[in-house]
PDB file of C-alpha atoms in Angstrom:
ATOM      1  CA  ILE A  24      -0.492  23.618  -2.908  1.00 50.00           C
ATOM      2  CA  HIS A  25      -0.116  19.986  -2.863  1.00 53.00           C
ATOM      3  CA  LEU A  26       1.675  19.282  -5.357  1.00 54.00           C
ATOM      4  CA  TRP A  27       4.758  21.390  -4.835  1.00 54.00           C
ATOM      5  CA  LEU A  28       3.988  20.155  -1.851  1.00 55.00           C
ATOM      6  CA  VAL A  29       4.503  16.429  -2.633  1.00 56.00           C
ATOM      7  CA  GLU A  30       7.188  17.283  -5.623  1.00 58.00           C
ATOM      8  CA  ARG A  31       9.392  19.002  -2.944  1.00 55.00           C
ATOM      9  CA  LEU A  32       9.070  16.068  -0.226  1.00 53.00           C
ATOM     10  CA  ALA A  33       8.320  12.473  -2.248  1.00 53.00           C
ATOM     11  CA  HIS A  34      10.096  13.477  -5.927  1.00 62.00           C
ATOM     12  CA  GLY A  35       6.184  13.862  -7.635  1.00 57.00           C
ATOM     13  CA  ARG A  36       5.477  10.617  -9.806  1.00 63.00           C
ATOM     14  CA  GLY A  37       8.475   8.980  -7.957  1.00 68.00           C
ATOM     15  CA  ALA A  38       7.172   9.022  -4.042  1.00 71.00           C
ATOM     16  CA  PHE A  39       6.061   5.838  -4.113  1.00 77.00           C
ATOM     17  CA  GLU A  40       8.984   3.843  -4.726  1.00 79.00           C
ATOM     18  CA  ARG A  41      11.134   4.506  -1.800  1.00 80.00           C
ATOM     19  CA  PRO A  42       9.319   4.107   2.096  1.00 81.00           C
ATOM     20  CA  ARG A  43      11.244   7.948   2.338  1.00 82.00           C
ATOM     21  CA  GLY A  44       9.287   8.888  -0.336  1.00 81.00           C
ATOM     22  CA  ILE A  45       5.272   7.604   0.596  1.00 83.00           C
ATOM     23  CA  PHE A  46       6.644   9.051   3.980  1.00 82.00           C
ATOM     24  CA  GLY A  47       7.428  12.485   2.345  1.00 80.00           C
ATOM     25  CA  PHE A  48       4.413  12.542   0.235  1.00 82.00           C
ATOM     26  CA  ALA A  49       1.878  12.231   3.834  1.00 81.00           C
ATOM     27  CA  ALA A  50       4.274  15.342   4.903  1.00 80.00           C
ATOM     28  CA  GLY A  51       3.621  16.733   1.792  1.00 77.00           C
ATOM     29  CA  VAL A  52      -0.912  16.283   2.111  1.00 81.00           C
ATOM     30  CA  PHE A  53      -1.262  17.134   5.590  1.00 81.00           C
ATOM     31  CA  PRO A  54      -0.239  21.127   5.065  1.00 80.00           C
ATOM     32  CA  GLY A  55      -2.314  21.781   2.188  1.00 78.00           C
ATOM     33  CA  ALA A  56      -5.913  19.917   3.244  1.00 82.00           C
ATOM     34  CA  ALA A  57      -5.414  21.989   5.891  1.00 84.00           C
ATOM     35  CA  VAL A  58      -4.616  25.153   3.878  1.00 83.00           C
ATOM     36  CA  ALA A  59      -7.613  23.770   1.971  1.00 83.00           C
ATOM     37  CA  ALA A  60      -9.813  22.730   4.281  1.00 84.00           C
ATOM     38  CA  THR A  61      -9.318  26.669   6.287  1.00 88.00           C
ATOM     39  CA  ILE A  62     -10.075  28.839   2.792  1.00 88.00           C
ATOM     40  CA  GLY A  63     -13.337  26.180   1.835  1.00 87.00           C
ATOM     41  CA  VAL A  64     -13.991  26.636   5.944  1.00 86.00           C
ATOM     42  CA  ALA A  65     -13.676  30.393   5.924  1.00 89.00           C
ATOM     43  CA  SER A  66     -16.080  30.692   3.047  1.00 89.00           C
ATOM     44  CA  LEU A  67     -18.378  28.349   4.249  1.00 85.00           C
ATOM     45  CA  VAL A  68     -18.776  30.936   7.088  1.00 85.00           C
ATOM     46  CA  LEU A  69     -18.333  34.715   5.458  1.00 86.00           C
ATOM     47  CA  GLY A  70     -21.348  33.235   2.254  1.00 86.00           C
ATOM     48  CA  GLY A  71     -23.778  31.478   5.671  1.00 84.00           C
ATOM     49  CA  PHE A  72     -23.910  28.739   3.914  1.00 81.00           C
ATOM     50  CA  ALA A  73     -22.670  27.392   7.580  1.00 82.00           C
ATOM     51  CA  PRO A  74     -22.881  28.379  11.578  1.00 84.00           C
ATOM     52  CA  ARG A  75     -19.510  30.311  12.272  1.00 83.00           C
ATOM     53  CA  ALA A  76     -20.536  27.132  16.000  1.00 83.00           C
ATOM     54  CA  ASP A  77     -19.899  23.986  13.863  1.00 79.00           C
ATOM     55  CA  ALA A  78     -16.726  25.888  11.381  1.00 83.00           C
ATOM     56  CA  GLY A  79     -14.218  22.767  13.522  1.00 82.00           C
ATOM     57  CA  ALA A  80     -16.477  20.031  12.753  1.00 79.00           C
ATOM     58  CA  ILE A  81     -16.689  21.170   9.062  1.00 82.00           C
ATOM     59  CA  TRP A  82     -13.182  22.073   9.239  1.00 86.00           C
ATOM     60  CA  ILE A  83     -11.374  18.851  10.226  1.00 84.00           C
ATOM     61  CA  THR A  84     -13.920  16.285   7.634  1.00 81.00           C
ATOM     62  CA  TRP A  85     -12.742  19.188   5.065  1.00 81.00           C
ATOM     63  CA  ALA A  86      -9.306  18.415   5.894  1.00 84.00           C
ATOM     64  CA  LEU A  87      -9.325  14.107   7.188  1.00 83.00           C
ATOM     65  CA  GLY A  88     -11.203  13.537   3.541  1.00 82.00           C
ATOM     66  CA  ASP A  89      -8.411  15.038   1.862  1.00 83.00           C
ATOM     67  CA  VAL A  90      -5.641  12.962   3.102  1.00 84.00           C
ATOM     68  CA  THR A  91      -8.323  10.394   3.125  1.00 84.00           C
ATOM     69  CA  GLY A  92      -8.504  10.568  -1.112  1.00 83.00           C
ATOM     70  CA  ALA A  93      -5.011  11.548  -1.061  1.00 83.00           C
ATOM     71  CA  LEU A  94      -3.294   8.993   0.477  1.00 84.00           C
ATOM     72  CA  ILE A  95      -5.490   6.384  -0.814  1.00 87.00           C
ATOM     73  CA  VAL A  96      -6.640   7.591  -4.235  1.00 86.00           C
ATOM     74  CA  ALA A  97      -3.796   8.614  -5.369  1.00 83.00           C
ATOM     75  CA  PRO A  98      -1.116   5.602  -5.258  1.00 85.00           C
ATOM     76  CA  LEU A  99      -3.448   4.139  -7.645  1.00 86.00           C
ATOM     77  CA  LEU A 100      -3.947   6.405  -9.878  1.00 85.00           C
ATOM     78  CA  ILE A 101      -0.392   7.300  -9.656  1.00 82.00           C
ATOM     79  CA  LEU A 102       0.750   3.370  -9.630  1.00 83.00           C
ATOM     80  CA  TRP A 103      -1.606   2.220 -12.472  1.00 83.00           C
ATOM     81  CA  THR A 104      -1.273   5.610 -14.726  1.00 82.00           C
ATOM     82  CA  ALA A 105       2.249   4.603 -14.961  1.00 73.00           C
ATOM     83  CA  ASP A 106       2.542   1.982 -15.915  1.00 66.00           C
ATOM     84  CA  TYR A 107      -0.463  -0.055 -16.448  1.00 62.00           C
ATOM     85  CA  ARG A 108       0.561  -4.281 -17.014  1.00 65.00           C
ATOM     86  CA  SER A 109       1.017  -6.016 -14.132  1.00 65.00           C
ATOM     87  CA  LEU A 110       4.170  -8.979 -13.796  1.00 68.00           C
ATOM     88  CA  ALA A 111       2.817 -10.787 -10.600  1.00 69.00           C
ATOM     89  CA  LEU A 112      -0.501 -10.564 -11.963  1.00 74.00           C
ATOM     90  CA  ARG A 113       0.083 -12.844 -14.847  1.00 79.00           C
ATOM     91  CA  GLN A 114       2.977 -15.186 -13.503  1.00 83.00           C
ATOM     92  CA  ARG A 115       0.687 -16.026 -10.690  1.00 83.00           C
ATOM     93  CA  PRO A 116      -3.655 -15.681 -11.635  1.00 86.00           C
ATOM     94  CA  ILE A 117      -4.678 -17.780  -9.293  1.00 91.00           C
ATOM     95  CA  GLU A 118      -3.440 -16.540  -6.492  1.00 91.00           C
ATOM     96  CA  ALA A 119      -4.615 -13.087  -7.471  1.00 90.00           C
ATOM     97  CA  LEU A 120      -8.053 -13.960  -8.008  1.00 92.00           C
ATOM     98  CA  ALA A 121      -7.625 -15.828  -4.124  1.00 93.00           C
ATOM     99  CA  LEU A 122      -5.993 -12.924  -2.932  1.00 93.00           C
ATOM    100  CA  LEU A 123      -9.113 -10.390  -4.880  1.00 93.00           C
ATOM    101  CA  VAL A 124     -11.468 -13.313  -3.424  1.00 94.00           C
ATOM    102  CA  ILE A 125     -10.094 -12.749   0.969  1.00 94.00           C
ATOM    103  CA  VAL A 126      -9.738  -8.847   0.507  1.00 94.00           C
ATOM    104  CA  VAL A 127     -13.512  -8.826  -1.067  1.00 94.00           C
ATOM    105  CA  GLY A 128     -14.893 -11.214   1.973  1.00 93.00           C
ATOM    106  CA  VAL A 129     -13.257 -10.208   4.794  1.00 92.00           C
ATOM    107  CA  ALA A 130     -14.305  -6.669   3.734  1.00 92.00           C
ATOM    108  CA  LEU A 131     -18.387  -8.226   3.944  1.00 91.00           C
ATOM    109  CA  VAL A 132     -17.407 -10.227   6.928  1.00 90.00           C
ATOM    110  CA  VAL A 133     -16.074  -7.246   9.159  1.00 89.00           C
ATOM    111  CA  PHE A 134     -18.370  -4.194   7.611  1.00 89.00           C
ATOM    112  CA  GLY A 135     -21.108  -6.201   4.576  1.00 84.00           C
ATOM    113  CA  GLY A 136     -23.773  -7.273   7.765  1.00 78.00           C
ATOM    114  CA  LEU A 137     -22.197 -10.824   6.987  1.00 76.00           C
ATOM    115  CA  SER A 138     -21.019 -11.891  10.639  1.00 71.00           C
ATOM    116  CA  PRO A 139     -22.946 -12.908  12.869  1.00 69.00           C
ATOM    117  CA  ALA A 140     -25.542 -10.248  14.254  1.00 65.00           C
ATOM    118  CA  GLY A 141     -24.052 -10.446  18.269  1.00 63.00           C
ATOM    119  CA  SER A 142     -20.699  -9.950  16.877  1.00 61.00           C
ATOM    120  CA  ARG A 143     -21.319  -7.073  14.032  1.00 60.00           C
ATOM    121  CA  GLN A 144     -20.088  -4.167  16.419  1.00 65.00           C
ATOM    122  CA  TYR A 145     -17.246  -6.346  17.456  1.00 71.00           C
ATOM    123  CA  PRO A 146     -13.873  -4.223  16.567  1.00 78.00           C
ATOM    124  CA  LEU A 147     -12.558  -6.750  13.900  1.00 82.00           C
ATOM    125  CA  ALA A 148     -11.491  -4.113  11.511  1.00 86.00           C
ATOM    126  CA  PHE A 149      -7.667  -5.400  12.125  1.00 88.00           C
ATOM    127  CA  LEU A 150      -9.079  -8.929   9.896  1.00 89.00           C
ATOM    128  CA  ALA A 151      -8.540  -7.164   6.651  1.00 90.00           C
ATOM    129  CA  ILE A 152      -4.695  -6.440   7.978  1.00 92.00           C
ATOM    130  CA  PRO A 153      -3.227  -9.871   6.709  1.00 93.00           C
ATOM    131  CA  SER A 154      -5.080  -9.627   3.613  1.00 93.00           C
ATOM    132  CA  LEU A 155      -3.408  -6.406   2.990  1.00 93.00           C
ATOM    133  CA  LEU A 156      -0.705  -7.381   3.636  1.00 93.00           C
ATOM    134  CA  TRP A 157      -0.305 -10.394   1.451  1.00 93.00           C
ATOM    135  CA  ALA A 158      -0.646  -7.910  -1.649  1.00 92.00           C
ATOM    136  CA  ALA A 159       1.527  -6.160  -0.318  1.00 91.00           C
ATOM    137  CA  VAL A 160       4.396  -8.316   0.195  1.00 90.00           C
ATOM    138  CA  ARG A 161       3.417 -11.096  -2.714  1.00 90.00           C
ATOM    139  CA  PHE A 162       2.477  -8.954  -5.366  1.00 89.00           C
ATOM    140  CA  GLY A 163       3.148  -4.870  -5.531  1.00 85.00           C
ATOM    141  CA  ARG A 164       2.083  -1.005  -4.093  1.00 86.00           C
ATOM    142  CA  ARG A 165       0.061  -1.114  -7.231  1.00 88.00           C
ATOM    143  CA  GLU A 166      -1.935  -4.419  -6.044  1.00 89.00           C
ATOM    144  CA  ALA A 167      -1.976  -3.087  -2.763  1.00 90.00           C
ATOM    145  CA  ALA A 168      -3.328  -0.069  -4.262  1.00 91.00           C
ATOM    146  CA  THR A 169      -6.004  -1.683  -5.720  1.00 91.00           C
ATOM    147  CA  ALA A 170      -7.064  -3.743  -2.333  1.00 93.00           C
ATOM    148  CA  VAL A 171      -7.469  -0.625  -0.264  1.00 93.00           C
ATOM    149  CA  VAL A 172      -9.304   0.898  -2.651  1.00 92.00           C
ATOM    150  CA  VAL A 173     -11.782  -2.095  -2.920  1.00 93.00           C
ATOM    151  CA  LEU A 174     -11.543  -2.801   0.835  1.00 92.00           C
ATOM    152  CA  MET A 175     -12.736   0.999   1.474  1.00 91.00           C
ATOM    153  CA  ALA A 176     -15.428   0.651  -0.871  1.00 92.00           C
ATOM    154  CA  ILE A 177     -16.736  -2.585   0.520  1.00 92.00           C
ATOM    155  CA  ALA A 178     -16.746  -0.367   4.580  1.00 91.00           C
ATOM    156  CA  VAL A 179     -17.916   2.708   3.217  1.00 89.00           C
ATOM    157  CA  ASP A 180     -21.472   1.449   2.011  1.00 91.00           C
ATOM    158  CA  GLY A 181     -21.530  -1.219   4.580  1.00 89.00           C
ATOM    159  CA  THR A 182     -20.782   1.522   7.590  1.00 88.00           C
ATOM    160  CA  LEU A 183     -23.566   3.684   6.055  1.00 87.00           C
ATOM    161  CA  ARG A 184     -26.217   0.599   6.455  1.00 87.00           C
ATOM    162  CA  GLY A 185     -24.466   0.372  10.237  1.00 85.00           C
ATOM    163  CA  PHE A 186     -23.238  -2.274   9.444  1.00 87.00           C
ATOM    164  CA  GLY A 187     -18.900  -3.118  10.669  1.00 83.00           C
ATOM    165  CA  PRO A 188     -17.186  -1.493  14.087  1.00 86.00           C
ATOM    166  CA  PHE A 189     -17.538   1.896  13.120  1.00 86.00           C
ATOM    167  CA  ALA A 190     -21.399   2.283  12.787  1.00 82.00           C
ATOM    168  CA  ALA A 191     -22.228   1.823  16.508  1.00 80.00           C
ATOM    169  CA  LEU A 192     -20.828   5.694  16.232  1.00 80.00           C
ATOM    170  CA  PRO A 193     -23.311   9.082  15.509  1.00 80.00           C
ATOM    171  CA  ARG A 194     -22.819   8.850  11.162  1.00 74.00           C
ATOM    172  CA  THR A 195     -20.540  11.614  10.751  1.00 73.00           C
ATOM    173  CA  HIS A 196     -18.023  10.495  13.812  1.00 79.00           C
ATOM    174  CA  SER A 197     -18.296   6.868  11.498  1.00 84.00           C
ATOM    175  CA  LEU A 198     -17.809   7.874   8.737  1.00 82.00           C
ATOM    176  CA  LEU A 199     -14.151  10.125  10.158  1.00 83.00           C
ATOM    177  CA  ILE A 200     -13.245   7.594  11.777  1.00 86.00           C
ATOM    178  CA  LEU A 201     -12.358   5.117   8.731  1.00 87.00           C
ATOM    179  CA  GLN A 202     -11.417   7.413   6.972  1.00 85.00           C
ATOM    180  CA  SER A 203      -8.588   7.596   9.785  1.00 86.00           C
ATOM    181  CA  PHE A 204      -8.431   4.088   9.206  1.00 89.00           C
ATOM    182  CA  VAL A 205      -8.607   2.829   5.599  1.00 89.00           C
ATOM    183  CA  ALA A 206      -5.984   5.807   4.692  1.00 88.00           C
ATOM    184  CA  THR A 207      -3.323   4.882   8.743  1.00 89.00           C
ATOM    185  CA  MET A 208      -3.742   0.432   6.340  1.00 90.00           C
ATOM    186  CA  ALA A 209      -2.972   2.405   2.757  1.00 90.00           C
ATOM    187  CA  LEU A 210       0.236   3.896   4.282  1.00 90.00           C
ATOM    188  CA  MET A 211       1.556   0.347   6.410  1.00 91.00           C
ATOM    189  CA  THR A 212       0.049  -1.625   3.829  1.00 92.00           C
ATOM    190  CA  LEU A 213       2.180   1.344   0.675  1.00 90.00           C
ATOM    191  CA  VAL A 214       5.609   1.023   2.601  1.00 91.00           C
ATOM    192  CA  VAL A 215       5.853  -2.543   3.475  1.00 92.00           C
ATOM    193  CA  ALA A 216       5.304  -2.658  -0.594  1.00 90.00           C
ATOM    194  CA  ALA A 217       7.940  -0.559  -1.230  1.00 88.00           C
ATOM    195  CA  LEU A 218      10.410  -2.659   0.841  1.00 89.00           C
ATOM    196  CA  VAL A 219       9.337  -5.467  -0.512  1.00 88.00           C
ATOM    197  CA  ARG A 220      10.624  -3.667  -4.177  1.00 85.00           C
ATOM    198  CA  SER A 221      14.093  -1.701  -2.502  1.00 83.00           C
ATOM    199  CA  ARG A 222      15.213  -5.691  -1.615  1.00 82.00           C
ATOM    200  CA  GLU A 223      14.150  -6.869  -4.280  1.00 80.00           C
ATOM    201  CA  ARG A 224      15.917  -4.931  -6.544  1.00 79.00           C
ATOM    202  CA  ASP A 225      18.695  -4.528  -4.435  1.00 76.00           C
ATOM    203  CA  SER A 226      18.905  -8.042  -4.706  1.00 76.00           C
ATOM    204  CA  ARG A 227      18.785  -7.506  -8.948  1.00 77.00           C
ATOM    205  CA  LEU A 228      21.600  -5.537  -7.769  1.00 79.00           C
ATOM    206  CA  LEU A 229      23.663  -7.411  -6.092  1.00 75.00           C
ATOM    207  CA  GLN A 230      23.154 -10.606  -8.943  1.00 76.00           C
ATOM    208  CA  THR A 231      24.277  -8.655 -10.993  1.00 80.00           C
ATOM    209  CA  ILE A 232      27.511  -7.026 -10.171  1.00 81.00           C
ATOM    210  CA  ILE A 233      28.211 -10.399  -8.597  1.00 75.00           C
ATOM    211  CA  ASP A 234      27.773 -11.773 -11.784  1.00 77.00           C
ATOM    212  CA  ARG A 235      30.441  -9.427 -14.026  1.00 79.00           C
ATOM    213  CA  ILE A 236      33.504 -10.662 -11.208  1.00 75.00           C
ATOM    214  CA  PRO A 237      35.246 -13.450 -13.816  1.00 78.00           C
ATOM    215  CA  VAL A 238      36.075 -16.076 -11.190  1.00 73.00           C
ATOM    216  CA  MET A 239      34.122 -18.013  -8.874  1.00 71.00           C
ATOM    217  CA  ILE A 240      31.718 -17.208  -5.910  1.00 71.00           C
ATOM    218  CA  THR A 241      29.336 -18.370  -4.229  1.00 73.00           C
ATOM    219  CA  MET A 242      27.541 -16.382  -1.047  1.00 68.00           C
ATOM    220  CA  TYR A 243      25.137 -19.232   1.753  1.00 69.00           C
ATOM    221  CA  GLU A 244      23.919 -19.877   4.328  1.00 67.00           C
ATOM    222  CA  VAL A 245      26.646 -21.736   7.436  1.00 65.00           C
ATOM    223  CA  ASP A 246      25.166 -25.741   7.413  1.00 64.00           C
ATOM    224  CA  THR A 247      21.925 -24.911   5.789  1.00 62.00           C
ATOM    225  CA  ARG A 248      21.739 -23.439   1.848  1.00 67.00           C
ATOM    226  CA  VAL A 249      23.540 -22.076  -1.061  1.00 67.00           C
ATOM    227  CA  LEU A 250      21.831 -17.636  -1.270  1.00 65.00           C
ATOM    228  CA  ARG A 251      23.684 -17.062  -4.199  1.00 75.00           C
ATOM    229  CA  LEU A 252      25.840 -18.058  -6.990  1.00 74.00           C
ATOM    230  CA  ASN A 253      27.608 -16.341  -9.482  1.00 71.00           C
ATOM    231  CA  ARG A 254      27.450 -16.846 -13.755  1.00 76.00           C
ATOM    232  CA  GLU A 255      31.381 -18.158 -13.738  1.00 72.00           C
ATOM    233  CA  PHE A 256      30.472 -21.146 -10.554  1.00 71.00           C
ATOM    234  CA  GLU A 257      27.826 -21.589 -12.965  1.00 73.00           C
ATOM    235  CA  ARG A 258      29.586 -21.929 -15.832  1.00 71.00           C
ATOM    236  CA  LEU A 259      32.237 -24.373 -14.242  1.00 69.00           C
ATOM    237  CA  THR A 260      30.342 -26.831 -12.093  1.00 76.00           C
ATOM    238  CA  GLY A 261      26.839 -26.551 -14.113  1.00 70.00           C
ATOM    239  CA  TRP A 262      24.736 -26.077 -10.731  1.00 70.00           C
ATOM    240  CA  SER A 263      23.299 -23.649 -10.329  1.00 66.00           C
ATOM    241  CA  SER A 264      21.408 -21.779  -7.177  1.00 58.00           C
ATOM    242  CA  GLU A 265      17.526 -23.794  -7.779  1.00 58.00           C
ATOM    243  CA  ASP A 266      19.534 -27.528  -7.458  1.00 53.00           C
ATOM    244  CA  GLU A 267      20.577 -26.665  -3.672  1.00 51.00           C
TER     245      GLU A 267
END
């Protein structure tokens, strides 16, 4: 049911190309998770493996686990198996290493127990947002999905060991809240990365169009700088947008 809904609502493997596809993917995940949890919990209760009184809590845990896995793990697998090469990583390896260090460092401070003892239960989970946005804007969807998985791995380990803003709750509840947080971060990060990709794609398309027009074209902001020149303008004048 997951696959059918994702194919219908988000165009299958192309779900992460545009924000609309990402929201469609999320919309397709929830019904499938609800159906899977319902069937699974009913089987446990009817088979005598779980008391009826715990059915609601088990259902929520099951469904949320499916949703979290789909929003966090599925994008990573789909995006990297579609094309394992990363132009951004090759062009900016030092920045990529710095990003990895920041993601891991922030996760360890917030969830890994590296923060001062008196502040370990503070609600500092929001500190993870800037590094995730950095990955989405500067690198792309695959790197953003990877950053989310790294964050999740450290956050789950730290929460189980009693560290982080969610560890004060009972373990079952803390993991549910953590899953919800990371899934929300994953959705936000993927949408931002898709928006950046769409903008870059539209920019390349516009440049291709004006380059084919056989007259000089320039686009600029008044009293500031040249934004874009077409190929004919550069051929006749020798100028380029990089010279401005």
